[in-house]
């Protein structure tokens, strides 16, 4: 029996606790966990039980609300200590995704505006902001889906990378939101899914989501993408983003840059789908975006089997940088930026509450 994708709720506020889906267990096991401890939530972000740029921003906002909820004494020093500790805790989880810092800065502004208010009001307003961040992301995903679907030809066959759907956001997703919308509009014919090494977010997560929609899809190894394009099987490549620089350079899951190069060679549109909260106007180009390095164990493990690496060194960046010259368009909830440059991207700046770089330096290593 086909399961509705609407049942996927990767995170929610649940009776004073945060309830989340452990994505490390998917698709073999669907397990929800709950916590009222912000430290646990931060650890779950680090180990990718909660993952993807929009979702970790939502999680961090809820985590700050959890921290303030535990304050019992109405003491200004105690509430400030709790907030700053939570802010620092979540800022140190994952350095590349700017949605994390964007959400934390929004929570900081609400904290400062209500710092002298009664404790109950402070708690209420921080939780209300976290819920607003969650709801706004849901609405942004819907708009991204509509804008992106307009760009696809009828009976489109698209290639996507990593996971960018309901598991990654507060709504239907970014790149997968476009795919789901195009399918609903009967514009989509087929989806090719990169496995997305080394943690297989494509083969574990995207296949699971698309099967819920009943969308025809084919899983391929990452290195088969160029061959698909050579055979004329792909009309467009659609990916998400973890941070977009002011000039339109894109940081996304490792392997994205290679796809963009292949798409350029084969004259296939390469689209990036992301909310404006993913754009960091404080970073001039992709060269300045910090790239998270993951553990070597991710490469020395295959399912349940581990093998020793001996003296072999491991270089395991979680993300790469795609230069703006390879990007056909960036699709946001505010509209589509074709052939992004610093000048064309600037039109989005007034629409966005963008994070400042304060607090990022200590997590850039």
Short mmCIF file of C-alpha atoms in Angstrom, two decimals:
data_model
loop_
_atom_site.label_atom_id
_atom_site.label_comp_id
_atom_site.label_asym_id
_atom_site.label_seq_id
_atom_site.Cartn_x
_atom_site.Cartn_y
_atom_site.Cartn_z
CA UNK A 1 0.00 0.00 0.00
CA UNK A 2 1.38 3.40 -0.98
CA UNK A 3 2.06 5.74 1.95
CA UNK A 4 1.18 9.42 1.58
CA UNK A 5 4.20 11.76 1.72
CA UNK A 6 2.13 14.00 3.98
CA UNK A 7 2.85 11.62 6.85
CA UNK A 8 6.53 12.62 6.85
CA UNK A 9 7.11 14.98 9.75
CA UNK A 10 10.87 15.17 10.25
CA UNK A 11 10.52 17.54 13.22
CA UNK A 12 7.80 19.10 15.35
CA UNK A 13 7.21 20.71 18.73
CA UNK A 14 5.35 18.12 20.77
CA UNK A 15 4.03 18.93 24.28
CA UNK A 16 7.12 20.82 25.43
CA UNK A 17 9.52 18.48 23.66
CA UNK A 18 11.00 18.20 20.18
CA UNK A 19 9.88 15.15 18.25
CA UNK A 20 12.02 14.17 15.27
CA UNK A 21 12.54 11.39 12.78
CA UNK A 22 15.91 9.64 13.07
CA UNK A 23 17.04 9.78 9.45
CA UNK A 24 20.08 7.58 10.01
CA UNK A 25 17.73 4.59 10.27
CA UNK A 26 15.83 5.20 7.05
CA UNK A 27 14.52 3.50 5.01
CA UNK A 28 14.86 0.26 6.98
CA UNK A 29 13.25 1.68 10.09
CA UNK A 30 10.94 4.63 10.73
CA UNK A 31 11.65 5.73 14.28
CA UNK A 32 10.63 8.98 15.96
CA UNK A 33 12.45 10.21 19.03
CA UNK A 34 11.67 12.93 21.54
CA UNK A 35 13.84 15.13 23.71
CA UNK A 36 13.55 18.14 25.98
CA UNK A 37 17.35 18.49 26.12
CA UNK A 38 18.91 20.95 23.67
CA UNK A 39 22.27 19.18 23.98
CA UNK A 40 20.72 15.96 22.68
CA UNK A 41 19.17 17.84 19.78
CA UNK A 42 22.52 19.41 18.88
CA UNK A 43 24.17 15.99 18.94
CA UNK A 44 21.47 14.62 16.64
CA UNK A 45 22.23 17.38 14.14
CA UNK A 46 25.93 16.51 14.25
CA UNK A 47 25.34 12.82 13.59
CA UNK A 48 22.83 13.60 10.79
CA UNK A 49 19.76 12.15 12.48
CA UNK A 50 18.45 15.65 11.69
CA UNK A 51 19.99 16.92 8.46
CA UNK A 52 19.79 19.36 5.53
CA UNK A 53 20.12 23.13 5.68
CA UNK A 54 16.49 24.25 6.17
CA UNK A 55 15.71 21.50 8.68
CA UNK A 56 18.71 22.10 10.91
CA UNK A 57 17.78 25.77 11.07
CA UNK A 58 14.31 24.80 12.27
CA UNK A 59 15.79 22.32 14.74
CA UNK A 60 18.19 24.90 16.16
CA UNK A 61 15.33 27.35 16.70
CA UNK A 62 13.36 24.71 18.58
CA UNK A 63 16.53 23.85 20.51
CA UNK A 64 16.84 27.42 21.78
CA UNK A 65 13.20 27.26 22.89
CA UNK A 66 13.96 24.03 24.76
CA UNK A 67 16.88 25.67 26.57
CA UNK A 68 14.83 28.63 27.77
CA UNK A 69 11.96 26.34 28.74
CA UNK A 70 14.24 24.71 31.32
CA UNK A 71 14.89 28.03 33.08
CA UNK A 72 12.82 28.10 36.26
CA UNK A 73 14.13 31.07 38.21
CA UNK A 74 13.13 34.44 36.76
CA UNK A 75 16.66 35.74 36.89
CA UNK A 76 17.99 37.84 33.95
CA UNK A 77 21.51 36.43 34.31
CA UNK A 78 20.27 32.84 34.29
CA UNK A 79 18.07 33.28 31.21
CA UNK A 80 20.90 35.03 29.34
CA UNK A 81 23.33 32.26 30.23
CA UNK A 82 20.85 29.63 29.01
CA UNK A 83 20.30 31.44 25.73
CA UNK A 84 23.96 32.09 24.95
CA UNK A 85 24.89 28.53 25.84
CA UNK A 86 22.22 27.17 23.46
CA UNK A 87 23.20 29.60 20.71
CA UNK A 88 26.87 28.55 20.92
CA UNK A 89 25.95 24.88 21.14
CA UNK A 90 23.95 24.90 17.90
CA UNK A 91 26.29 27.27 16.05
CA UNK A 92 29.05 24.69 16.52
CA UNK A 93 27.13 21.79 14.98
CA UNK A 94 27.57 22.26 11.22
CA UNK A 95 29.53 25.14 9.69
CA UNK A 96 28.43 25.19 6.05
CA UNK A 97 24.63 25.54 6.10
CA UNK A 98 23.81 29.20 6.61
CA UNK A 99 20.13 28.52 7.47
CA UNK A 100 21.41 27.43 10.86
CA UNK A 101 22.91 30.85 11.62
CA UNK A 102 19.97 32.65 10.02
CA UNK A 103 17.56 30.89 12.37
CA UNK A 104 19.78 31.43 15.41
CA UNK A 105 20.04 35.15 14.65
CA UNK A 106 16.26 35.39 14.45
CA UNK A 107 16.00 33.74 17.85
CA UNK A 108 18.63 36.12 19.23
CA UNK A 109 16.66 39.15 18.07
CA UNK A 110 13.51 37.86 19.79
CA UNK A 111 15.48 37.11 22.95
CA UNK A 112 16.94 40.61 23.08
CA UNK A 113 13.58 42.22 22.40
CA UNK A 114 12.01 40.26 25.28
CA UNK A 115 14.96 39.98 27.63
CA UNK A 116 13.36 42.17 30.29
CA UNK A 117 9.87 40.69 29.92
CA UNK A 118 8.43 38.15 32.41
CA UNK A 119 9.92 34.69 31.93
CA UNK A 120 6.66 33.13 30.71
CA UNK A 121 6.35 35.77 27.99
CA UNK A 122 9.96 35.24 26.91
CA UNK A 123 9.38 31.50 26.63
CA UNK A 124 6.16 32.02 24.69
CA UNK A 125 7.69 34.46 22.22
CA UNK A 126 10.77 32.34 21.54
CA UNK A 127 8.65 29.28 20.83
CA UNK A 128 6.37 31.39 18.63
CA UNK A 129 9.40 32.50 16.61
CA UNK A 130 10.63 28.93 16.21
CA UNK A 131 7.18 27.90 14.99
CA UNK A 132 7.16 30.86 12.59
CA UNK A 133 10.51 29.78 11.13
CA UNK A 134 9.05 26.30 10.62
CA UNK A 135 5.84 27.58 9.00
CA UNK A 136 7.65 30.10 6.81
CA UNK A 137 9.87 27.33 5.45
CA UNK A 138 6.77 25.31 4.57
CA UNK A 139 5.37 28.23 2.58
CA UNK A 140 8.71 28.96 0.92
CA UNK A 141 8.93 25.36 -0.28
CA UNK A 142 5.51 25.64 -1.91
CA UNK A 143 6.55 28.76 -3.82
CA UNK A 144 9.87 27.23 -4.87
CA UNK A 145 7.96 24.24 -6.21
CA UNK A 146 5.65 26.44 -8.29
CA UNK A 147 8.43 28.65 -9.68
CA UNK A 148 10.62 25.69 -10.53
CA UNK A 149 7.92 23.59 -12.19
CA UNK A 150 7.33 26.41 -14.68
CA UNK A 151 10.88 25.99 -15.99
CA UNK A 152 10.53 22.32 -16.89
CA UNK A 153 9.35 21.10 -20.28
CA UNK A 154 6.40 18.75 -20.61
CA UNK A 155 7.33 15.10 -19.99
CA UNK A 156 10.57 16.18 -18.33
CA UNK A 157 13.19 13.73 -17.14
CA UNK A 158 15.29 15.24 -14.37
CA UNK A 159 18.36 14.24 -12.42
CA UNK A 160 18.67 15.14 -8.74
CA UNK A 161 21.37 14.75 -6.11
CA UNK A 162 21.24 14.05 -2.37
CA UNK A 163 17.89 14.57 -0.56
CA UNK A 164 15.96 17.83 -0.72
CA UNK A 165 12.37 16.90 0.08
CA UNK A 166 10.18 16.66 3.14
CA UNK A 167 13.00 15.02 5.08
CA UNK A 168 15.18 18.07 4.47
CA UNK A 169 12.81 20.99 5.07
CA UNK A 170 9.70 22.21 6.82
CA UNK A 171 7.55 21.55 3.75
CA UNK A 172 7.51 19.68 0.45
CA UNK A 173 11.17 20.43 -0.17
CA UNK A 174 13.33 22.52 -2.47
CA UNK A 175 14.58 20.52 -5.48
CA UNK A 176 12.22 17.65 -4.63
CA UNK A 177 9.50 20.22 -4.04
CA UNK A 178 9.86 21.23 -7.68
CA UNK A 179 9.79 17.59 -8.73
CA UNK A 180 6.67 16.88 -6.65
CA UNK A 181 4.93 19.97 -7.99
CA UNK A 182 5.81 19.14 -11.60
CA UNK A 183 4.48 15.61 -11.08
CA UNK A 184 1.23 17.00 -9.72
CA UNK A 185 0.99 19.27 -12.76
CA UNK A 186 1.61 16.25 -15.03
CA UNK A 187 4.77 17.83 -16.45
CA UNK A 188 7.19 15.22 -15.11
CA UNK A 189 7.96 11.91 -16.77
CA UNK A 190 10.89 10.44 -14.82
CA UNK A 191 13.47 11.16 -12.12
CA UNK A 192 17.04 9.89 -11.97
CA UNK A 193 18.45 9.80 -8.44
CA UNK A 194 22.16 9.93 -7.67
CA UNK A 195 23.02 7.53 -4.85
CA UNK A 196 25.01 10.40 -3.25
CA UNK A 197 28.11 8.93 -1.69
CA UNK A 198 29.29 8.35 0.93
CA UNK A 199 26.14 8.38 3.12
CA UNK A 200 23.70 7.49 0.35
CA UNK A 201 21.12 10.20 0.98
CA UNK A 202 19.88 9.64 -2.55
CA UNK A 203 19.50 5.87 -2.41
CA UNK A 204 18.27 5.80 1.22
CA UNK A 205 16.13 8.90 1.46
CA UNK A 206 15.15 10.30 -1.93
CA UNK A 207 14.07 6.91 -3.26
CA UNK A 208 11.92 6.47 -0.14
CA UNK A 209 10.25 9.85 -0.62
CA UNK A 210 9.63 9.50 -4.35
CA UNK A 211 8.14 6.05 -3.87
CA UNK A 212 5.55 7.64 -1.58
CA UNK A 213 4.55 10.02 -4.38
CA UNK A 214 4.45 7.17 -6.86
CA UNK A 215 6.82 9.09 -9.12
CA UNK A 216 8.69 6.89 -11.64
CA UNK A 217 12.35 7.01 -10.68
CA UNK A 218 15.64 5.25 -11.33
CA UNK A 219 18.54 5.08 -8.89
CA UNK A 220 22.02 5.40 -10.40
CA UNK A 221 25.54 5.44 -9.05
CA UNK A 222 26.99 8.94 -8.90
CA UNK A 223 29.49 8.20 -11.65
CA UNK A 224 26.71 7.25 -14.11
CA UNK A 225 25.34 10.79 -14.33
CA UNK A 226 27.51 11.80 -17.27
CA UNK A 227 26.55 8.68 -19.20
CA UNK A 228 22.85 9.44 -18.69
CA UNK A 229 23.37 12.93 -20.09
CA UNK A 230 25.40 11.58 -23.01
CA UNK A 231 22.52 9.25 -23.87
CA UNK A 232 20.07 12.15 -23.92
CA UNK A 233 18.05 10.83 -20.97
CA UNK A 234 18.14 14.00 -18.85
CA UNK A 235 16.33 17.29 -19.60
CA UNK A 236 17.41 19.14 -16.45
CA UNK A 237 19.46 18.78 -13.28
CA UNK A 238 17.85 20.11 -10.10
CA UNK A 239 19.73 20.30 -6.79
CA UNK A 240 19.39 22.07 -3.47
CA UNK A 241 21.91 24.24 -1.63
CA UNK A 242 23.38 24.60 1.85
CA UNK A 243 24.74 28.09 1.31
CA UNK A 244 24.69 30.47 -1.65
CA UNK A 245 27.22 33.28 -1.80
CA UNK A 246 26.37 36.85 -2.78
CA UNK A 247 27.62 36.26 -6.33
CA UNK A 248 25.56 33.10 -6.83
CA UNK A 249 28.27 30.51 -6.14
CA UNK A 250 26.63 27.48 -4.55
CA UNK A 251 27.74 25.19 -1.72
CA UNK A 252 25.91 21.89 -1.87
CA UNK A 253 26.42 18.18 -1.23
CA UNK A 254 29.74 16.86 -2.52
CA UNK A 255 29.37 15.81 -6.14
CA UNK A 256 27.24 18.78 -7.14
CA UNK A 257 30.10 20.62 -8.86
CA UNK A 258 30.82 17.61 -11.04
CA UNK A 259 27.17 17.43 -12.09
CA UNK A 260 27.23 21.11 -13.03
CA UNK A 261 30.31 20.62 -15.21
CA UNK A 262 28.68 17.64 -16.94
CA UNK A 263 25.44 19.54 -17.47
CA UNK A 264 27.34 22.47 -18.99
CA UNK A 265 29.16 20.14 -21.39
CA UNK A 266 25.93 18.49 -22.49
CA UNK A 267 24.01 21.80 -22.67
CA UNK A 268 21.50 20.72 -20.02
CA UNK A 269 19.97 23.29 -17.63
CA UNK A 270 21.43 23.15 -14.12
CA UNK A 271 18.98 24.52 -11.55
CA UNK A 272 19.58 25.26 -7.87
CA UNK A 273 16.51 25.39 -5.61
CA UNK A 274 16.76 27.12 -2.23
CA UNK A 275 14.89 29.58 -0.01
CA UNK A 276 16.33 33.06 0.37
CA UNK A 277 17.38 32.09 3.90
CA UNK A 278 20.11 30.01 2.23
CA UNK A 279 21.69 33.08 0.61
CA UNK A 280 24.53 34.63 2.60
CA UNK A 281 25.18 38.16 1.36
CA UNK A 282 28.02 38.51 3.87
CA UNK A 283 30.05 36.04 1.81
CA UNK A 284 31.17 37.50 -1.52
CA UNK A 285 31.99 34.23 -3.26
CA UNK A 286 32.03 30.49 -2.77
CA UNK A 287 35.75 30.57 -1.97
CA UNK A 288 34.87 32.05 1.43
CA UNK A 289 32.28 29.45 2.42
CA UNK A 290 33.54 27.09 5.16
CA UNK A 291 33.38 23.45 4.06
CA UNK A 292 32.62 20.83 6.67
CA UNK A 293 34.99 17.86 6.81
CA UNK A 294 33.39 14.57 7.82
CA UNK A 295 34.93 11.59 9.61
CA UNK A 296 37.17 9.16 7.72
CA UNK A 297 35.00 6.31 9.03
CA UNK A 298 32.31 7.30 6.51
CA UNK A 299 34.59 6.06 3.73
CA UNK A 300 35.89 2.97 5.51
CA UNK A 301 32.48 1.47 6.13
CA UNK A 302 30.11 -0.35 3.81
CA UNK A 303 26.74 -1.09 5.39
CA UNK A 304 27.54 -3.11 8.52
CA UNK A 305 31.12 -3.89 7.55
CA UNK A 306 34.12 -1.76 8.41
CA UNK A 307 37.57 -2.22 6.93
CA UNK A 308 40.86 -0.73 8.06
CA UNK A 309 42.36 2.09 6.08
CA UNK A 310 45.92 1.41 7.10
CA UNK A 311 48.09 4.47 6.42
CA UNK A 312 45.73 5.86 3.77
CA UNK A 313 44.65 9.43 4.44
CA UNK A 314 41.04 10.46 3.90
CA UNK A 315 39.72 13.70 2.44
CA UNK A 316 35.98 13.72 3.06
CA UNK A 317 34.38 17.14 2.44
CA UNK A 318 30.63 17.11 2.93
CA UNK A 319 30.11 19.83 0.33
CA UNK A 320 31.67 21.38 -2.76
CA UNK A 321 31.38 24.75 -4.49
CA UNK A 322 29.69 25.22 -7.86
CA UNK A 323 30.71 28.51 -9.55
CA UNK A 324 27.86 30.77 -10.63
CA UNK A 325 28.91 30.47 -14.29
CA UNK A 326 27.71 26.85 -14.25
CA UNK A 327 24.30 27.67 -12.73
CA UNK A 328 21.45 28.17 -15.19
CA UNK A 329 19.16 29.61 -12.53
CA UNK A 330 18.62 29.83 -8.79
CA UNK A 331 15.00 29.18 -7.87
CA UNK A 332 13.76 30.83 -4.66
CA UNK A 333 10.39 31.51 -3.11
CA UNK A 334 10.71 35.09 -4.39
CA UNK A 335 11.30 34.08 -7.98
CA UNK A 336 13.97 32.85 -10.38
CA UNK A 337 17.42 34.41 -10.81
CA UNK A 338 18.73 33.39 -14.22
CA UNK A 339 22.50 33.27 -14.77
CA UNK A 340 23.21 34.49 -11.22
CA UNK A 341 25.79 37.20 -10.63
CA UNK A 342 26.44 39.56 -7.72
CA UNK A 343 24.30 42.17 -9.49
CA UNK A 344 21.32 39.91 -10.23
CA UNK A 345 21.44 38.30 -6.78
CA UNK A 346 21.26 41.68 -5.06
CA UNK A 347 17.59 41.99 -6.03
CA UNK A 348 16.79 39.37 -3.38
CA UNK A 349 18.60 41.09 -0.54
CA UNK A 350 15.75 43.35 0.54
CA UNK A 351 13.42 40.34 0.78
CA UNK A 352 15.58 38.37 3.17
CA UNK A 353 16.51 38.46 6.83
CA UNK A 354 20.04 37.22 6.39
CA UNK A 355 22.39 36.02 9.09
CA UNK A 356 25.44 38.01 10.00
CA UNK A 357 28.83 36.42 10.18
CA UNK A 358 29.07 37.08 13.92
CA UNK A 359 29.40 33.76 15.64
CA UNK A 360 30.47 31.89 12.53
CA UNK A 361 34.24 32.31 12.81
CA UNK A 362 34.54 29.90 15.71
CA UNK A 363 32.80 27.11 13.78
CA UNK A 364 34.56 27.54 10.45
CA UNK A 365 37.39 25.12 11.14
#
